[in-house]
Structure formats: structure tokens, C-alpha cells
Coordinates of C-alpha atoms in Angstrom, one line a residue:
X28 CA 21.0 -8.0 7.1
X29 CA 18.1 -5.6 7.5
X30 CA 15.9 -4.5 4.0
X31 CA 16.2 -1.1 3.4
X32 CA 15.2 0.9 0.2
X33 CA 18.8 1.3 -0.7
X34 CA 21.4 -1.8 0.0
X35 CA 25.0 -1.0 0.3
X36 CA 26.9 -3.9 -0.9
X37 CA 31.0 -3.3 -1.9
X38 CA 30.3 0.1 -1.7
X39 CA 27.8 0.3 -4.6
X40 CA 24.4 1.7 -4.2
X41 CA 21.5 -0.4 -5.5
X42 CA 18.3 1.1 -5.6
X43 CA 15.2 -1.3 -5.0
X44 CA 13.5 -2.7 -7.7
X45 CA 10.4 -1.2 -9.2
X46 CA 7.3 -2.3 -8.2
X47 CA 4.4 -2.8 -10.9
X48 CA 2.4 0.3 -11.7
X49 CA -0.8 0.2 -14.1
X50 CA -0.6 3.2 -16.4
X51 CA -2.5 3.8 -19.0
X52 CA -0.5 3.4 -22.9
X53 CA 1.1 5.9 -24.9
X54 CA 1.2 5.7 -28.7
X55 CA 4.6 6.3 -29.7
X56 CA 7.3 8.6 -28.1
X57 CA 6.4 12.0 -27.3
X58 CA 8.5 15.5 -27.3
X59 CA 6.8 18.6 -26.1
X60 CA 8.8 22.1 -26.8
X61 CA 8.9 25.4 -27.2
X62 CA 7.9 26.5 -30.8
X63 CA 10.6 27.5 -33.5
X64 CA 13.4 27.1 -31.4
X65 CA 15.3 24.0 -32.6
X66 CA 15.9 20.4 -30.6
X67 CA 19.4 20.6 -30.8
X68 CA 19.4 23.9 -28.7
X69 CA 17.0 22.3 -25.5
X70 CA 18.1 20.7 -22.6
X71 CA 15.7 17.8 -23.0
X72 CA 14.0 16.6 -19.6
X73 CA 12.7 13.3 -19.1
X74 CA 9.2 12.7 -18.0
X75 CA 8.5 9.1 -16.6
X76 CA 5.1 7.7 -17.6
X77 CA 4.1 7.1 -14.1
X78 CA 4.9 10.7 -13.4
X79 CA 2.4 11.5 -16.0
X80 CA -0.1 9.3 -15.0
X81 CA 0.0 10.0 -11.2
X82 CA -0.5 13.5 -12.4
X83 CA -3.2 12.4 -14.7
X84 CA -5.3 10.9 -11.6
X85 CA -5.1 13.6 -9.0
X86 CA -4.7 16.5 -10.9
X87 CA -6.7 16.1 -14.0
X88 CA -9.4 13.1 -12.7
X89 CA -9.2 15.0 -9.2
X90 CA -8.6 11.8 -7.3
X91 CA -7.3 11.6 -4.1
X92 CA -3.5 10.4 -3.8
X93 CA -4.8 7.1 -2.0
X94 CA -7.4 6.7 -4.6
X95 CA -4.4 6.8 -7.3
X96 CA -2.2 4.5 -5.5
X97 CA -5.3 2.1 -5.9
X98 CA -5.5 2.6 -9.3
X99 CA -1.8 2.3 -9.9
X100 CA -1.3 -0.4 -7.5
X101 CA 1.2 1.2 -5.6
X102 CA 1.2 3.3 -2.1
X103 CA -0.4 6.6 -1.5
X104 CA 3.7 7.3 -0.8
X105 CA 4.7 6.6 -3.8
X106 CA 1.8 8.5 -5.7
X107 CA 3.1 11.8 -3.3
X108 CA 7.0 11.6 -4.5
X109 CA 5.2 10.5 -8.2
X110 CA 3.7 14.3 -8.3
X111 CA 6.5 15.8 -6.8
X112 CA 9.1 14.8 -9.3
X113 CA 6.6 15.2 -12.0
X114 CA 5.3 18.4 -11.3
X115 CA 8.7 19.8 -10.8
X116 CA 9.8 18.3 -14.2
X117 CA 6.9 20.3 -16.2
X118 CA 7.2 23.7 -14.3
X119 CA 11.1 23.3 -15.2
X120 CA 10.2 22.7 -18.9
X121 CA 7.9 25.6 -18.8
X122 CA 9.6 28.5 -16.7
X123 CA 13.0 27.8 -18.6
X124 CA 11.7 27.0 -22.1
X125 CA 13.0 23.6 -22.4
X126 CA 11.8 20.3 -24.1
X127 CA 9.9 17.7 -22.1
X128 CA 10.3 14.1 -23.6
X129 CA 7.9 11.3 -22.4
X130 CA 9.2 8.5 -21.2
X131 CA 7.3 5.0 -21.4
X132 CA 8.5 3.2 -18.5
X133 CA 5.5 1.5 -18.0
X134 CA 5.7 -1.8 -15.7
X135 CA 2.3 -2.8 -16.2
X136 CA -0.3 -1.5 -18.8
X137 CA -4.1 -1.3 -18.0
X138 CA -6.0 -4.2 -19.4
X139 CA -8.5 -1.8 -21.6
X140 CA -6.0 -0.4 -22.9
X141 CA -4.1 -3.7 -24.3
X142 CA -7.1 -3.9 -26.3

């Protein structure tokens, strides 16, 4: 049987595991949203931690994708779809004035940032 990013096995879908990614931390959990308008009333949008930190690299830091991939350990691939999703998360959050909740799904935390 082939690999293949997604295995079909009796008809359920199994994605592949995820691979390590070095992020750096984030203290506690995080919700961005629009001011006086209450929780309870936002569609809430998840924001994965890589997403953030891919983000971080090549928009913020101005690295190249395959510079980020480095850094995160991962492909300069996975850093494009990383950006994609990410930035498309945030511009939802802002054009339709919606919360934007930060997920930590790290893998793999930086080693100066254990400290």
C-alpha cells in the first residue's frame, strides 16, 4: 500500500500525523475581539499557534518561507499553507468583527523559551 497524506482505511479518513514544529511559547490562552460587544454574541475562530508563528517569521521578522521552514523545522510547503490558513483566519476575524482565540498547539517549544 502506497503512503499518501491521507490513508483511506474502512472508509475513514485519517489525516497524517503532525510533524514537530518549534514555536515559540505563549503565556496563557489568548482571545482577541471586537470591543464592547460581548463573547457570547462572536463566532469565535481558532488560530493555531503555528499559524501565528509562521506568520510571525515571514511577515513580521520578514524571513523568507524557506528560511521559516528552517526555523520551524518543517518544509517551506508547509510554511506556504501555514500563512494561508492563518492569514485568512485574521482577515475573517477582522472584516466580519469576530473573536480570534489562540490556540497552543505547539509540538515542540524553542529551547530559549523553556527557560
Amino acid at each position: 500500500m502506497p503512503i499518501q497524506n491521507i490513508v483511506h482505511m474502512h472508509n475513514i479518513v485519517m489525516p497524517r500525523p503532525l510533524k514537530h514544529r518549534r514555536c515559540r511559547t505563549w503565556n496563557g490562552h489568548r482571545v482577541f475581539k471586537p470591543i464592547r460587544t460581548p463573547i457570547s454574541s462572536l463566532e469565535i475562530v481558532p488560530l493555531q499557534m503555528s499559524e501565528l508563528e509562521a506568520m510571525r517569521l515571514c511577515d513580521y521578522e520578514q524571513m523568507e518561507q524557506s528560511e521559516a521552514g528552517e526555523q520551524m523545522q518543517v518544509s517551506r510547503g508547509t510554511i506556504h499553507r501555514l500563512l494561508k490558513s492563518g492569514r485568512r483566519k485574521v482577515l475573517h476575524v477582522l472584516l466580519n468583527s469576530q473573536a480570534l482565540e489562540i490556540k497552543d498547539d505547539l509540538i515542540s517549544k524553542t529551547s530559549e523559551e523553556k527557560k
